[in-house]
Amino acid sequence: MAFKPLHDRVLVRRVESDEKTSGGLIIPDSAKEKPAEGLVVSVGEGARKDSGELIEMAVSAGDKILFGKWSGTEVTVDGEELLIMKESDILGILEESAAAKAA
């Protein structure tokens, strides 16, 4: 089943963080926080001004994003846990550096 969010909402898949600290300690599942990074799966068409003019979305499918800890509503689509959130809950888009792209 395909799911397309309405208006200025975004469907996001959480990206799991590393299970080790920088010092090499393994973090158990019970101590891990839910990641605040995600991958945009799909986006709505955008919000509308009072005049009816469409405000385009700043994010698009495939963008890697950061969002607030308590952002979004958890849903299950085709057996996969995803988040639906408003675009305004997104803090920013993570962009790969040139060095990371070359590697």
PDB file of C-alpha atoms in Angstrom:
ATOM      1  CA  MET A   1       0.000   0.000   0.000  1.00  0.00           C
ATOM      2  CA  ALA A   2       1.392   3.384  -0.965  1.00  0.00           C
ATOM      3  CA  PHE A   3       0.899   6.286   1.432  1.00  0.00           C
ATOM      4  CA  LYS A   4       1.058   9.955   0.425  1.00  0.00           C
ATOM      5  CA  PRO A   5       0.826  12.569   3.194  1.00  0.00           C
ATOM      6  CA  LEU A   6      -1.533  15.506   2.768  1.00  0.00           C
ATOM      7  CA  HIS A   7      -0.760  19.230   2.839  1.00  0.00           C
ATOM      8  CA  ASP A   8       2.502  20.082   4.656  1.00  0.00           C
ATOM      9  CA  ARG A   9       3.051  16.673   6.225  1.00  0.00           C
ATOM     10  CA  VAL A  10       6.050  14.382   5.687  1.00  0.00           C
ATOM     11  CA  LEU A  11       6.407  10.584   6.017  1.00  0.00           C
ATOM     12  CA  VAL A  12       9.756   9.724   7.649  1.00  0.00           C
ATOM     13  CA  ARG A  13      11.691   6.494   8.282  1.00  0.00           C
ATOM     14  CA  ARG A  14      13.927   6.716  11.364  1.00  0.00           C
ATOM     15  CA  VAL A  15      17.635   6.110  10.760  1.00  0.00           C
ATOM     16  CA  GLU A  16      19.193   3.995  13.494  1.00  0.00           C
ATOM     17  CA  SER A  17      22.235   5.460  15.215  1.00  0.00           C
ATOM     18  CA  ASP A  18      25.485   3.670  16.035  1.00  0.00           C
ATOM     19  CA  GLU A  19      25.357   1.072  18.780  1.00  0.00           C
ATOM     20  CA  LYS A  20      28.807   2.062  20.063  1.00  0.00           C
ATOM     21  CA  THR A  21      30.096   5.268  21.621  1.00  0.00           C
ATOM     22  CA  SER A  22      33.196   6.997  20.244  1.00  0.00           C
ATOM     23  CA  GLY A  23      35.144   5.266  23.049  1.00  0.00           C
ATOM     24  CA  GLY A  24      33.973   1.830  21.897  1.00  0.00           C
ATOM     25  CA  LEU A  25      31.345   1.140  24.565  1.00  0.00           C
ATOM     26  CA  ILE A  26      28.322  -0.790  23.320  1.00  0.00           C
ATOM     27  CA  ILE A  27      25.004   0.867  24.152  1.00  0.00           C
ATOM     28  CA  PRO A  28      22.270  -1.615  25.146  1.00  0.00           C
ATOM     29  CA  ASP A  29      18.833  -1.275  23.534  1.00  0.00           C
ATOM     30  CA  SER A  30      17.245  -0.327  26.857  1.00  0.00           C
ATOM     31  CA  ALA A  31      19.528   2.727  27.191  1.00  0.00           C
ATOM     32  CA  LYS A  32      19.261   3.951  23.602  1.00  0.00           C
ATOM     33  CA  GLU A  33      17.117   6.928  22.742  1.00  0.00           C
ATOM     34  CA  LYS A  34      15.014   6.928  19.615  1.00  0.00           C
ATOM     35  CA  PRO A  35      17.014   8.524  16.828  1.00  0.00           C
ATOM     36  CA  ALA A  36      16.201  12.082  15.786  1.00  0.00           C
ATOM     37  CA  GLU A  37      17.492  11.439  12.259  1.00  0.00           C
ATOM     38  CA  GLY A  38      15.359  10.167   9.465  1.00  0.00           C
ATOM     39  CA  LEU A  39      14.960   9.635   5.769  1.00  0.00           C
ATOM     40  CA  VAL A  40      12.035  11.313   4.024  1.00  0.00           C
ATOM     41  CA  VAL A  41       9.877   8.645   2.356  1.00  0.00           C
ATOM     42  CA  SER A  42       7.238  10.941   0.832  1.00  0.00           C
ATOM     43  CA  VAL A  43       5.898  14.467   1.160  1.00  0.00           C
ATOM     44  CA  GLY A  44       2.569  16.197   0.701  1.00  0.00           C
ATOM     45  CA  GLU A  45       1.966  18.915  -1.858  1.00  0.00           C
ATOM     46  CA  GLY A  46       2.561  21.755   0.619  1.00  0.00           C
ATOM     47  CA  ALA A  47       0.589  24.200   2.714  1.00  0.00           C
ATOM     48  CA  ARG A  48      -1.738  26.833   1.296  1.00  0.00           C
ATOM     49  CA  LYS A  49      -1.831  30.524   2.108  1.00  0.00           C
ATOM     50  CA  ASP A  50      -5.161  32.200   2.916  1.00  0.00           C
ATOM     51  CA  SER A  51      -5.235  33.343  -0.704  1.00  0.00           C
ATOM     52  CA  GLY A  52      -5.082  29.697  -1.864  1.00  0.00           C
ATOM     53  CA  GLU A  53      -1.528  29.990  -3.193  1.00  0.00           C
ATOM     54  CA  LEU A  54       0.543  26.827  -2.670  1.00  0.00           C
ATOM     55  CA  ILE A  55       3.681  27.041  -0.505  1.00  0.00           C
ATOM     56  CA  GLU A  56       6.123  24.421  -1.846  1.00  0.00           C
ATOM     57  CA  MET A  57       7.785  21.941   0.486  1.00  0.00           C
ATOM     58  CA  ALA A  58      11.436  22.543   1.386  1.00  0.00           C
ATOM     59  CA  VAL A  59      12.140  18.806   1.734  1.00  0.00           C
ATOM     60  CA  SER A  60      11.689  16.040  -0.798  1.00  0.00           C
ATOM     61  CA  ALA A  61      11.716  12.241  -0.790  1.00  0.00           C
ATOM     62  CA  GLY A  62      15.211  10.886  -0.131  1.00  0.00           C
ATOM     63  CA  ASP A  63      16.395  13.819   2.045  1.00  0.00           C
ATOM     64  CA  LYS A  64      18.135  12.895   5.310  1.00  0.00           C
ATOM     65  CA  ILE A  65      16.732  15.125   8.058  1.00  0.00           C
ATOM     66  CA  LEU A  66      16.970  16.002  11.746  1.00  0.00           C
ATOM     67  CA  PHE A  67      13.789  16.434  13.753  1.00  0.00           C
ATOM     68  CA  GLY A  68      12.796  17.141  17.345  1.00  0.00           C
ATOM     69  CA  LYS A  69      12.820  14.366  19.927  1.00  0.00           C
ATOM     70  CA  TRP A  70       9.036  14.329  20.387  1.00  0.00           C
ATOM     71  CA  SER A  71       8.091  15.196  16.794  1.00  0.00           C
ATOM     72  CA  GLY A  72       5.597  13.317  14.714  1.00  0.00           C
ATOM     73  CA  THR A  73       3.045  10.576  15.124  1.00  0.00           C
ATOM     74  CA  GLU A  74       4.151   6.950  14.888  1.00  0.00           C
ATOM     75  CA  VAL A  75       2.256   4.879  12.324  1.00  0.00           C
ATOM     76  CA  THR A  76       2.685   1.426  10.821  1.00  0.00           C
ATOM     77  CA  VAL A  77       2.534   1.194   7.029  1.00  0.00           C
ATOM     78  CA  ASP A  78       3.026  -2.240   5.425  1.00  0.00           C
ATOM     79  CA  GLY A  79       4.461  -3.566   8.696  1.00  0.00           C
ATOM     80  CA  GLU A  80       7.094  -0.808   8.928  1.00  0.00           C
ATOM     81  CA  GLU A  81       7.111   1.777  11.721  1.00  0.00           C
ATOM     82  CA  LEU A  82       7.228   5.295  10.271  1.00  0.00           C
ATOM     83  CA  LEU A  83       6.560   8.842  11.450  1.00  0.00           C
ATOM     84  CA  ILE A  84       4.172  11.427  10.056  1.00  0.00           C
ATOM     85  CA  MET A  85       5.114  14.993  10.965  1.00  0.00           C
ATOM     86  CA  LYS A  86       4.529  18.524   9.823  1.00  0.00           C
ATOM     87  CA  GLU A  87       7.294  20.099   7.810  1.00  0.00           C
ATOM     88  CA  SER A  88       7.707  22.716  10.550  1.00  0.00           C
ATOM     89  CA  ASP A  89       8.808  19.928  12.967  1.00  0.00           C
ATOM     90  CA  ILE A  90      11.887  19.301  10.803  1.00  0.00           C
ATOM     91  CA  LEU A  91      14.966  21.074  12.144  1.00  0.00           C
ATOM     92  CA  GLY A  92      17.114  20.747   9.024  1.00  0.00           C
ATOM     93  CA  ILE A  93      18.415  18.676   6.136  1.00  0.00           C
ATOM     94  CA  LEU A  94      21.678  16.760   6.569  1.00  0.00           C
ATOM     95  CA  GLU A  95      23.912  17.138   3.537  1.00  0.00           C
ATOM     96  CA  GLU A  96      26.896  14.933   2.830  1.00  0.00           C
ATOM     97  CA  SER A  97      30.251  16.688   2.702  1.00  0.00           C
ATOM     98  CA  ALA A  98      32.369  16.476  -0.446  1.00  0.00           C
ATOM     99  CA  ALA A  99      34.870  14.214   1.372  1.00  0.00           C
ATOM    100  CA  ALA A 100      32.121  11.761   2.365  1.00  0.00           C
ATOM    101  CA  LYS A 101      30.769  11.651  -1.199  1.00  0.00           C
ATOM    102  CA  ALA A 102      34.243  10.876  -2.600  1.00  0.00           C
ATOM    103  CA  ALA A 103      34.784   7.989  -0.153  1.00  0.00           C
TER     104      ALA A 103
END
